[in-house]
Coordinates of C-alpha atoms and ligand atoms in Angstrom, one line a residue:
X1 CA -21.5 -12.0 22.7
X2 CA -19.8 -11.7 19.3
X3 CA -17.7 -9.1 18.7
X4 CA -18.4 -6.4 16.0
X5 CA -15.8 -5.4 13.3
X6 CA -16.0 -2.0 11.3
X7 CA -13.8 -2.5 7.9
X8 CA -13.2 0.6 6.4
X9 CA -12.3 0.0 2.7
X10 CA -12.9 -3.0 0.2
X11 CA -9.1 -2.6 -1.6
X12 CA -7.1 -6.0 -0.7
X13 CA -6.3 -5.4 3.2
X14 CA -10.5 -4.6 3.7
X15 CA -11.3 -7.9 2.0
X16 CA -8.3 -9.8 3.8
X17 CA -9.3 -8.5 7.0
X18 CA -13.3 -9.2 6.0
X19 CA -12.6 -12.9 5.0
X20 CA -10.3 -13.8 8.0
X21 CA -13.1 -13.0 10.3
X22 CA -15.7 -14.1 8.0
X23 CA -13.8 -17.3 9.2
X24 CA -14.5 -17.2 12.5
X25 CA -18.0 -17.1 13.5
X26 CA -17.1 -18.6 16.5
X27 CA -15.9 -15.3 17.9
X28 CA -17.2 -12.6 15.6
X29 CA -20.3 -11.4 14.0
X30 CA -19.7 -10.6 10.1
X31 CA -18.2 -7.6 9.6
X32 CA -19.8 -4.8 8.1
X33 CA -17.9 -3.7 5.3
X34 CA -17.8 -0.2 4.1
X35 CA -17.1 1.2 0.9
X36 CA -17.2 4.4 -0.4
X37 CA -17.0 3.3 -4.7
X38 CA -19.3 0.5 -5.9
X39 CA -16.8 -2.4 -5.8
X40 CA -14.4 -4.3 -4.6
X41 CA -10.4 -3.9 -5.2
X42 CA -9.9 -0.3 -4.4
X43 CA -6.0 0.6 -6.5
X44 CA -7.0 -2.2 -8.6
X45 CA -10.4 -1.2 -10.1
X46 CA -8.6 1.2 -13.0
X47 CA -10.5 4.4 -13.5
X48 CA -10.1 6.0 -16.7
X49 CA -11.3 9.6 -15.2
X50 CA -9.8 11.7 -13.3
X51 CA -10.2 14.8 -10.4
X52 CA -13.6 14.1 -9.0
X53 CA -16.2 11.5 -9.6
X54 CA -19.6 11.9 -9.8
X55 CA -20.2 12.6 -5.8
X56 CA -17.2 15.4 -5.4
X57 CA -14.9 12.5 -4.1
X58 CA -11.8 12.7 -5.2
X59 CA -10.9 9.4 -7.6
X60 CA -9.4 6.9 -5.2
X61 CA -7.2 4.8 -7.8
X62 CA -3.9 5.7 -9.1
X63 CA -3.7 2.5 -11.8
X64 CA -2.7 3.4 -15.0
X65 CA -4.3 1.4 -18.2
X66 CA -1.4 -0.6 -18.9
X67 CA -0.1 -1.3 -15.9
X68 CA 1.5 -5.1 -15.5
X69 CA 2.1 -6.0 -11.9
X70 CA 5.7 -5.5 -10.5
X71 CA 5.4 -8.5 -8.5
X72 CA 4.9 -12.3 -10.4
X73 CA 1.5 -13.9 -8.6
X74 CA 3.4 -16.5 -7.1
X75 CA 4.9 -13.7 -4.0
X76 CA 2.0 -11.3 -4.6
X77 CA -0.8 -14.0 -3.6
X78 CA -2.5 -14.2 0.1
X79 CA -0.4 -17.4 1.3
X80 CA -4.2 -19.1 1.6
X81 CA -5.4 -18.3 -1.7
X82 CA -3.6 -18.9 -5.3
X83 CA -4.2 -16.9 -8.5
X84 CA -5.5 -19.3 -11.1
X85 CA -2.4 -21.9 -12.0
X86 CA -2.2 -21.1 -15.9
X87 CA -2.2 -16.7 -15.8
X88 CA 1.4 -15.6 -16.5
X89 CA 3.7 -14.2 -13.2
X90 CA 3.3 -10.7 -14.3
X91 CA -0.2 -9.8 -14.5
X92 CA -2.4 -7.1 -16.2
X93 CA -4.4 -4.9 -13.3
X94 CA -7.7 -6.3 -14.9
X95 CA -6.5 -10.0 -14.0
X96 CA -5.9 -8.5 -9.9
X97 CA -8.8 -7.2 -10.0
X98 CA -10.8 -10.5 -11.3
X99 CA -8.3 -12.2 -8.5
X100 CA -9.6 -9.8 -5.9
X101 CA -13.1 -10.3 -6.6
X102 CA -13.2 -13.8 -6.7
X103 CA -11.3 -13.9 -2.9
X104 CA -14.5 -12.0 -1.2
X105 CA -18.2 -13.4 -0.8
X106 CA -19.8 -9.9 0.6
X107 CA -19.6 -6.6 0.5
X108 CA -21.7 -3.1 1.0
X109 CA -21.1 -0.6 -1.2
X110 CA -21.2 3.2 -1.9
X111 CA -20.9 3.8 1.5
X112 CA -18.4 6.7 2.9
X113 CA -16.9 6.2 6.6
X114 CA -17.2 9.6 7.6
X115 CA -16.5 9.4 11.1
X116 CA -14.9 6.7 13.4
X117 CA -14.7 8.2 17.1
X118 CA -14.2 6.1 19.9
X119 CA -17.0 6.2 23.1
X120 CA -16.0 4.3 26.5
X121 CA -19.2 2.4 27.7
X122 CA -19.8 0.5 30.7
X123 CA -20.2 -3.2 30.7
X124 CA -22.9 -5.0 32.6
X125 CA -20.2 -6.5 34.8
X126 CA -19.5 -2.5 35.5
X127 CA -16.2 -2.2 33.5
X128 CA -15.4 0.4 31.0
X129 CA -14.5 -0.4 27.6
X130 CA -13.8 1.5 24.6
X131 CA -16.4 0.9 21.9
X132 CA -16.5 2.9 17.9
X133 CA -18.9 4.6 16.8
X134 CA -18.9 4.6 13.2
X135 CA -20.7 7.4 11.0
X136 CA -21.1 6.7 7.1
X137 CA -23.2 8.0 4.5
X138 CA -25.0 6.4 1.7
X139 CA -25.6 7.9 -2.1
X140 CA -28.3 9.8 -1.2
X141 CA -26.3 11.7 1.8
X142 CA -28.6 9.8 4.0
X143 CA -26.1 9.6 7.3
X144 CA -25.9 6.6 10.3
X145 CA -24.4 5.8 13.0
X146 CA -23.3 2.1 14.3
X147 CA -21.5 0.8 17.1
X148 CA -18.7 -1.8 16.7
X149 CA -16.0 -3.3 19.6
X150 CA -13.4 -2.3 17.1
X151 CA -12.4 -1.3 13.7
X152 CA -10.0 -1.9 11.1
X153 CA -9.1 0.7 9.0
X154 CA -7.7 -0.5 5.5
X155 CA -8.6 3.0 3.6
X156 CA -5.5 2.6 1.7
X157 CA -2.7 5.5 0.8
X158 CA -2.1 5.7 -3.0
X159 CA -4.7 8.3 -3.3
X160 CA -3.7 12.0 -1.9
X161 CA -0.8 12.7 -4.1
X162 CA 2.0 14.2 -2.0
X163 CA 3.6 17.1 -4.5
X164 CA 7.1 18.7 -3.0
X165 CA 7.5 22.4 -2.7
X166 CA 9.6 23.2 -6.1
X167 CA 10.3 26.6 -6.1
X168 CA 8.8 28.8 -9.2
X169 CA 6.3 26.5 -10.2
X170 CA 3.9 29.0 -10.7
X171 CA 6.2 30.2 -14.1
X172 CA 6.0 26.8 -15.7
X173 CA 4.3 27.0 -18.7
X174 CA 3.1 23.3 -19.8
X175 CA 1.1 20.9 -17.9
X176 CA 1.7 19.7 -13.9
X177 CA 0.1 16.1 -12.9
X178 CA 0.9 13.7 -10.5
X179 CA 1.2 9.9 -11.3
X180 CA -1.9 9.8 -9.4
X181 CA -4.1 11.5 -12.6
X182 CA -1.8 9.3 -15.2
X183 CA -3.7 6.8 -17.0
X184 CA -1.9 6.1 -20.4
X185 CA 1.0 7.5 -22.7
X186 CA -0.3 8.6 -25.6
X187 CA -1.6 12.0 -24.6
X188 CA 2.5 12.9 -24.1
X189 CA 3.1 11.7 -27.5
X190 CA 5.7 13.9 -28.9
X191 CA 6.3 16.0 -25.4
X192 CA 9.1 16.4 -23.5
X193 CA 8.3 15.4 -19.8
X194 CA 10.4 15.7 -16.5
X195 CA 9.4 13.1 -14.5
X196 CA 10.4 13.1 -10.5
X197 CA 10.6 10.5 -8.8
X198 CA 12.3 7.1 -9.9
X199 CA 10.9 4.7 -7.4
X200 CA 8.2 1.9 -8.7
X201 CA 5.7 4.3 -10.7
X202 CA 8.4 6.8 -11.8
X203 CA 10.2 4.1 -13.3
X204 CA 7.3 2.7 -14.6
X205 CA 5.9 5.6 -16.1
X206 CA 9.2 6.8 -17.6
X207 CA 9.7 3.5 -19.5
X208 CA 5.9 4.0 -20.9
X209 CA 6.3 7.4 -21.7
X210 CA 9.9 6.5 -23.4
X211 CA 8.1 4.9 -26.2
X212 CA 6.2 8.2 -27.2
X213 CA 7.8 10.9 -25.5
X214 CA 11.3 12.1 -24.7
X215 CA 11.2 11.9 -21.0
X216 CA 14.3 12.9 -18.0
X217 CA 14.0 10.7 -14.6
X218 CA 15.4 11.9 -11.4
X219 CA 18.7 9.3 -11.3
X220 CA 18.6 6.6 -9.4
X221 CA 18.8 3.7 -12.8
X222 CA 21.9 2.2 -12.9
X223 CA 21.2 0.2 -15.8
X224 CA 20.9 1.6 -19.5
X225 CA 18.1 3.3 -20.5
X226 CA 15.9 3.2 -23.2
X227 CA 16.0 5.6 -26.0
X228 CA 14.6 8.8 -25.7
X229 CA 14.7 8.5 -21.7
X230 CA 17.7 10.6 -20.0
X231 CA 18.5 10.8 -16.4
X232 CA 19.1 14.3 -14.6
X233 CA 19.6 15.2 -11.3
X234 CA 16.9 16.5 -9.1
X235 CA 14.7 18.8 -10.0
X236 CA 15.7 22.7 -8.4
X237 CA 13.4 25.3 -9.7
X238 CA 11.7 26.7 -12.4
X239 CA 12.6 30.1 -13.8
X240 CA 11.1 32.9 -14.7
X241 CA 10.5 32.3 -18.2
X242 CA 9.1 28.6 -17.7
X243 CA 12.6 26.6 -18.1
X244 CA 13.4 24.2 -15.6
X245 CA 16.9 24.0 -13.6
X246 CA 18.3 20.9 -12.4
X247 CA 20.9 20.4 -9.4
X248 CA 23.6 20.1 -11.3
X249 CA 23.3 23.7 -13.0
X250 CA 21.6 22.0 -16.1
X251 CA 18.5 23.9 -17.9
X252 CA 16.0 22.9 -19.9
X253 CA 12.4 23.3 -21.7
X254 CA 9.7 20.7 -20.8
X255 CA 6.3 20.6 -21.6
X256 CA 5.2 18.0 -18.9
X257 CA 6.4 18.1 -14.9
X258 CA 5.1 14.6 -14.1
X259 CA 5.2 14.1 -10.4
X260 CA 5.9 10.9 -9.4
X261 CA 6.6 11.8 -5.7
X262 CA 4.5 9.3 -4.0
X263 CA 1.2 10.2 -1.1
X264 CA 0.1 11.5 1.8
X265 CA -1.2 9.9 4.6
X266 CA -4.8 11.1 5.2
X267 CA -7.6 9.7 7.4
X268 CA -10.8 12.4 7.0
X269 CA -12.8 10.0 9.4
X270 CA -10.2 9.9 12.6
X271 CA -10.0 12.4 15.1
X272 CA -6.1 11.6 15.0
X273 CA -4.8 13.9 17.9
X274 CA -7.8 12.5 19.9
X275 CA -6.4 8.5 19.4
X276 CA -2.8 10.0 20.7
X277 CA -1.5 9.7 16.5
X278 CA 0.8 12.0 15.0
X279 CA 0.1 11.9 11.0
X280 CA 2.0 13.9 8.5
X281 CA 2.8 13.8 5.2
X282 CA 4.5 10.2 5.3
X283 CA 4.5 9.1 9.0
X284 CA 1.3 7.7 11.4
X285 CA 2.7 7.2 14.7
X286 CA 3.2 6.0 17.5
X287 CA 1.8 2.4 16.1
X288 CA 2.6 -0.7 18.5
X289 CA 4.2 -2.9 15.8
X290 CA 2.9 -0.8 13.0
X291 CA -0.6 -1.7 13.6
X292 CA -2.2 -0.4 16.3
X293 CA -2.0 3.2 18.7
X294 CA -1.0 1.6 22.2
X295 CA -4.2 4.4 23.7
X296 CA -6.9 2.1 21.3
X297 CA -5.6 -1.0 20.6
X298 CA -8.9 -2.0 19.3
X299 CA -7.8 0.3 16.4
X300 CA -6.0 -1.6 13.5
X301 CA -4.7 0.2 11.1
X302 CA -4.0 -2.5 8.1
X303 CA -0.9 -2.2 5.6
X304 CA 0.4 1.1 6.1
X305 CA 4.0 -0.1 6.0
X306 CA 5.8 1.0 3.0
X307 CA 8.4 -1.0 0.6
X308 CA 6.6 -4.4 1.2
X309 CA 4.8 -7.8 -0.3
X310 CA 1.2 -6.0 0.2
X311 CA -1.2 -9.2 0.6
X312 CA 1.0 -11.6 2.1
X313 CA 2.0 -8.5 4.6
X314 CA -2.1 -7.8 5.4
X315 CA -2.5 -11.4 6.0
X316 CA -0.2 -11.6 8.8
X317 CA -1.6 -8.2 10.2
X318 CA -4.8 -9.1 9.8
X319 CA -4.5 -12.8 11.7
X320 CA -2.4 -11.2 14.1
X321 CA -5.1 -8.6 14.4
X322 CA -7.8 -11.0 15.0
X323 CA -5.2 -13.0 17.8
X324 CA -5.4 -9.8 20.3
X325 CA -9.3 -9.5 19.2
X326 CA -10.0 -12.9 20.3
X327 CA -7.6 -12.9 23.5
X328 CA -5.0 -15.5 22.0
X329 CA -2.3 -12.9 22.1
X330 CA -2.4 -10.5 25.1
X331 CA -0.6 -7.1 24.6
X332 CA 1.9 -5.4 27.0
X333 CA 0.4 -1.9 29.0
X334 CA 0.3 0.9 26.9
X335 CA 3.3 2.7 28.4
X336 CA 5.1 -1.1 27.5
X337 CA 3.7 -0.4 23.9
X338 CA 4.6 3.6 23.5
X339 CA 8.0 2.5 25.0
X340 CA 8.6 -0.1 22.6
X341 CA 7.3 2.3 19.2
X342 CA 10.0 4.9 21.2
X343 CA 12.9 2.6 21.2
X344 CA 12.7 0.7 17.8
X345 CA 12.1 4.4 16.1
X346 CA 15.3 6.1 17.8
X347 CA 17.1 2.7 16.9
X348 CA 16.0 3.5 13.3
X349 CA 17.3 7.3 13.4
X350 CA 20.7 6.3 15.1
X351 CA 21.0 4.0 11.7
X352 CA 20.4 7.1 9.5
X353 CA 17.0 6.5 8.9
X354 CA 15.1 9.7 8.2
X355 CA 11.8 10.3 10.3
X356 CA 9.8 10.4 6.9
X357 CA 11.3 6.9 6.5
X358 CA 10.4 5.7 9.3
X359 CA 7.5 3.0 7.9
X360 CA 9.7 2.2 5.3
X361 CA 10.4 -2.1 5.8
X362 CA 12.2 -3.5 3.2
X363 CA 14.6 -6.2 4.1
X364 CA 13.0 -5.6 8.2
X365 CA 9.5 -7.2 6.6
X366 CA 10.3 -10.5 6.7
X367 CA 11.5 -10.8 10.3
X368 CA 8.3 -8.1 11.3
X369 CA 5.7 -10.8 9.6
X370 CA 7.7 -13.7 11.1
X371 CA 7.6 -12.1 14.7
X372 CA 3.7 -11.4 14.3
X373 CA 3.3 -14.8 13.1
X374 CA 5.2 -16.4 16.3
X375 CA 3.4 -13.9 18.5
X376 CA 0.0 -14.6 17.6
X377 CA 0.7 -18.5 16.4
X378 CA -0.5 -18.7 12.9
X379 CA 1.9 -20.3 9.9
X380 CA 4.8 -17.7 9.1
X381 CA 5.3 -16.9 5.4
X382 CA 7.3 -19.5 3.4
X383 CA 10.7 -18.7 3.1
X384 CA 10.6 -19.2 -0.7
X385 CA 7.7 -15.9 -1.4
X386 CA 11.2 -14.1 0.3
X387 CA 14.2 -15.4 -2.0
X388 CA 11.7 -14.7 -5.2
X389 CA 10.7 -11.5 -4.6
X390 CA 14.3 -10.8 -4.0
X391 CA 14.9 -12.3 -7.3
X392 CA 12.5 -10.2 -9.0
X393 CA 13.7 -7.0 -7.1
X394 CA 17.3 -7.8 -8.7
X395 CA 15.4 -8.4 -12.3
X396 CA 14.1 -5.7 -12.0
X397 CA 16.9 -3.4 -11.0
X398 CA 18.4 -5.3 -14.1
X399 CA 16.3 -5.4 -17.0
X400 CA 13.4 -2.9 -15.7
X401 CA 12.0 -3.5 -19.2
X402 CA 12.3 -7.3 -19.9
X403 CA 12.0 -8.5 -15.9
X404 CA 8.2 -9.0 -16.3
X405 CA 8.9 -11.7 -19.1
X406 CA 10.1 -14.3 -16.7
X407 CA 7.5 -16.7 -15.6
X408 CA 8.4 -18.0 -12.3
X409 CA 7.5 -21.3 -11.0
X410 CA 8.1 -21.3 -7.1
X411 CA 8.7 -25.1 -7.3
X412 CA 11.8 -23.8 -9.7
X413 CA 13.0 -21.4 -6.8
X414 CA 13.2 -23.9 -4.2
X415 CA 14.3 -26.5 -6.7
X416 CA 17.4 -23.7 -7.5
X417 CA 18.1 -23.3 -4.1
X418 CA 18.2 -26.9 -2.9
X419 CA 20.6 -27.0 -5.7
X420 CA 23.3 -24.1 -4.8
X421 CA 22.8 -25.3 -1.0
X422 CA 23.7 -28.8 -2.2
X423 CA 26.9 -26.9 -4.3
X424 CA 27.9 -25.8 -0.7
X425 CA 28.2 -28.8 0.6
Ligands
LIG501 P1 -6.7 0.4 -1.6 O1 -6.6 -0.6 -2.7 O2 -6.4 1.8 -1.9 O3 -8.2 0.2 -1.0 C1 -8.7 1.1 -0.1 C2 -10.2 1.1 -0.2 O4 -10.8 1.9 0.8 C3 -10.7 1.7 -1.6 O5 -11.6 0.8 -2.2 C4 -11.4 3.0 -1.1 O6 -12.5 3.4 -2.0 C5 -11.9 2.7 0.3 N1 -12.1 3.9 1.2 C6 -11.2 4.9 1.4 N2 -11.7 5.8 2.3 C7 -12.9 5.3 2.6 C8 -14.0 5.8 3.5 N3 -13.8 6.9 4.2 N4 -15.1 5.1 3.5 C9 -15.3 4.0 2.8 N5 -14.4 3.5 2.0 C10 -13.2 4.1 1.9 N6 1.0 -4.1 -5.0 C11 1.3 -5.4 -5.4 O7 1.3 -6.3 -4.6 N7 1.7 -5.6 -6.7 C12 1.8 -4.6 -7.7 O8 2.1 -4.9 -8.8 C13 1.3 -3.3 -7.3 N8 1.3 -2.3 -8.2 C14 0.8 -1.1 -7.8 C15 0.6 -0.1 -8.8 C16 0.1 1.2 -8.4 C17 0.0 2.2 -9.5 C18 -0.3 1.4 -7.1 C19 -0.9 2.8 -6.7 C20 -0.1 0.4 -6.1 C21 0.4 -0.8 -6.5 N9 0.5 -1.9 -5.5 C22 0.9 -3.1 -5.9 C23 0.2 -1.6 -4.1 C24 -1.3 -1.7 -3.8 O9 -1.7 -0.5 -3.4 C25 -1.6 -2.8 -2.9 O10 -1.3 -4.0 -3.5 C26 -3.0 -2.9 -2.4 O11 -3.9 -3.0 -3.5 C27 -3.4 -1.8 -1.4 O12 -4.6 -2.3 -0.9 P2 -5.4 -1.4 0.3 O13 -6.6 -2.2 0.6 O14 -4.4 -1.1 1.4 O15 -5.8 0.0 -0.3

């Protein structure tokens, strides 16, 4: 019998994992695709509202209006599917989106996963087996329930802001938001805004808001900064009378606290303590190589992993995914798993690695989409996609106005590094 695949979420790991099985129809049935909004591309579909839409949900997206992509098409692509040849590296969301759109066939829409709870069943050879029952509702609040061999759960995390305690905020006089309710600049025009946080979207927004706005950045920018931008040092509290006091003893007056402080995990529709997960703020665990809890491992959970190349990353989870589905890769015992999740997480803390850290990647990525790619047999990522993206990362660190300028050529990567290897010789 075909086996049955929930996909919860249509952002770009729901439609990776949708068209890799679409692929197969060998082994699976087509997957039923839910989706709470009406379309495709979850971050990418920019919403100019904000709060609640027109159901109560919260707005999923965090895109802002003119946000260009910090990664140049020729990395941020699925390996197996290009962005049109003659679109610049750096790309306007509206171009992702079109990309995204144009990489999926089907879809079902405006339907909320409210539920996803596990059931074991008994095979007609007499075995027990874990199935999913899956619970969504449509517009009309009009509520079902299907049954599905497993489920892949690509609900994204850019969309429950995480805000940190600061003490006295209740005194501060101006306006609090989190980058997750920032669209565009102008509405700061002429205000003086604290922004925290100075990873990708506090950088970001603090070299948007620079060009209307004086705005301070946690620091973290070693390069020079923009007029009208100024770095300070973290944010402590804010007194009494509505001033703000930073670390190093400095006060001020600000009319904006702009949290750019990142998101929480959240999963409304998983009984998490039932599937044996732990989820705070900024950990889901344990995970058998960041994908799976070893008490379910018909559970995917897809790009949850943190620092990373997003699509080229789904794509390997995804295949790798669709390996143990279809009994190409065979996975150890659970205690094996849990044993494993132990070790490599207490190898992480012994290197200084803090616990909220711990799905944090970076330079491990390439090596973790290399081992799932031997594992489960399936092309690994060219090294190329690794040395650019480290490129832009350096740009970027660089010139974090200018970097999206460059057009890259990946044929001009490996032509540059054929060249310096030939210099070594
Ligand atoms: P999402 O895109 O969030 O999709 C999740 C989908 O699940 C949504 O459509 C949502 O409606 C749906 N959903 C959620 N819960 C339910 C439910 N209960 N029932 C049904 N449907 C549900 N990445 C890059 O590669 N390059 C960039 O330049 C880049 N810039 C970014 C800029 C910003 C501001 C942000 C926030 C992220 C950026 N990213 C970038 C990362 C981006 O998040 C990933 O590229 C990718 O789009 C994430 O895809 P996803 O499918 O995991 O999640």
């Amino acid at each position: 019998m075909l086996h049955r695949v929930a996909v919860v979420g249509a952002g770009a790991a729901g439609l990776c994992a949708a068209r890799h099985i679409l692929s197969r129809p060998d082994r699976f049935a087509p997957p039923v695709l839910f989706e709470l909004s009406g379309r495709v591309g979850g971050t990418w579909c920019y919403e100019e509202r904000v709060g609640t839409d027109e159901r109560g949900l919260p707005v999923h997206s965090s895109m802002y209006r003119d946000l260009r992509t910090n990664l140049p098409k020729e990395v941020m692509k699925f390996p197996d599917f290009p962005f049109e040849e003659d679109l610049s590296s750096f790309l306007p969301h509206e171009e992702v989106l079109r990309y995204l759109q144009s990489y999926c066939e089907r879809y079902q829409f405006n339907t909320v996963v409210e539920k996803v709870n596990p059931v074991v069943m008994t095979t007609e050879d007499g075995e027990e087996k874990t199935v999913w029952e899956v619970t969504s509702s449509d517009m009309s609040g009009h509520c079902r329930t299907e049954t599905f061999d497993s489920v892949f759960v690509c609900s994204g995390h850019y969309s429950d802001p995480h805000i940190p305690v600061i003490p006295g905020i209740e005194h501060f006089k101006g306006t609090v938001l989190h980058s997750h309710s920032y669209r565009f600049a102008e509405p700061f025009s002429g205000r003086s805004v604290v922004v925290l946080g100075a990873r990708a979207s506090g950088l970001d927004i603090s070299m948007e808001l620079a060009k209307v706005c004086l705005s301070h950045a946690r620091p973290r920018f070693t390069f020079p900064l923009p007029p009208g931008l100024r770095q300070c040092s973290a944010l402590e509290a804010v007194q009494e009378d509505g001033s703000v006091r930073f670390q190093d003893g400095e006060v001020g007056v600000a009319d904006v606290l702009m949290f750019c402080t990142g998101y929480n995990f959240t999963f409304p529709f998983l009984d998490c303590g039932r599937l044996g997960l732990q989820v705070d703020d900024h950990v889901v665990a344990p995970l058998y190589r960041f994908l799976l809890p070893p008490a379910f491992p018909s559970l995917f959970f897809i790009g949850l992993c943190k620092i990373i190349l997003p699509f080229p990353h789904f794509d390997c989870q995804v295949r790798f995914a669709l390996a143990v589905l279809d009994g190409s890769v065979t996975l150890p015992s659970r205690a094996q798993m849990e044993d494993e999740v132990r070790r490599q997480q207490q190898e992480k803390m012994e290197r200084g690695v803090e616990r909220r850290h711990l799905l944090v990647l970076d330079q491990d990525q390439w090596e973790y989409c290399q081992s799932l790619a031997r594992t489960a047999d399936f092309p690994p990522l060219d090294p190329v996609i690794r040395d650019l993206y480290q490129e832009v990362w350096r740009q970027r660190r660089i010139h974090p106005e200018n970097y999206r300028r460059i057009n890259y050529r990946l044929e001009t990567v490996v032509y540059n590094k054929l060249n310096k290897m030939k210099a070594l010789i």
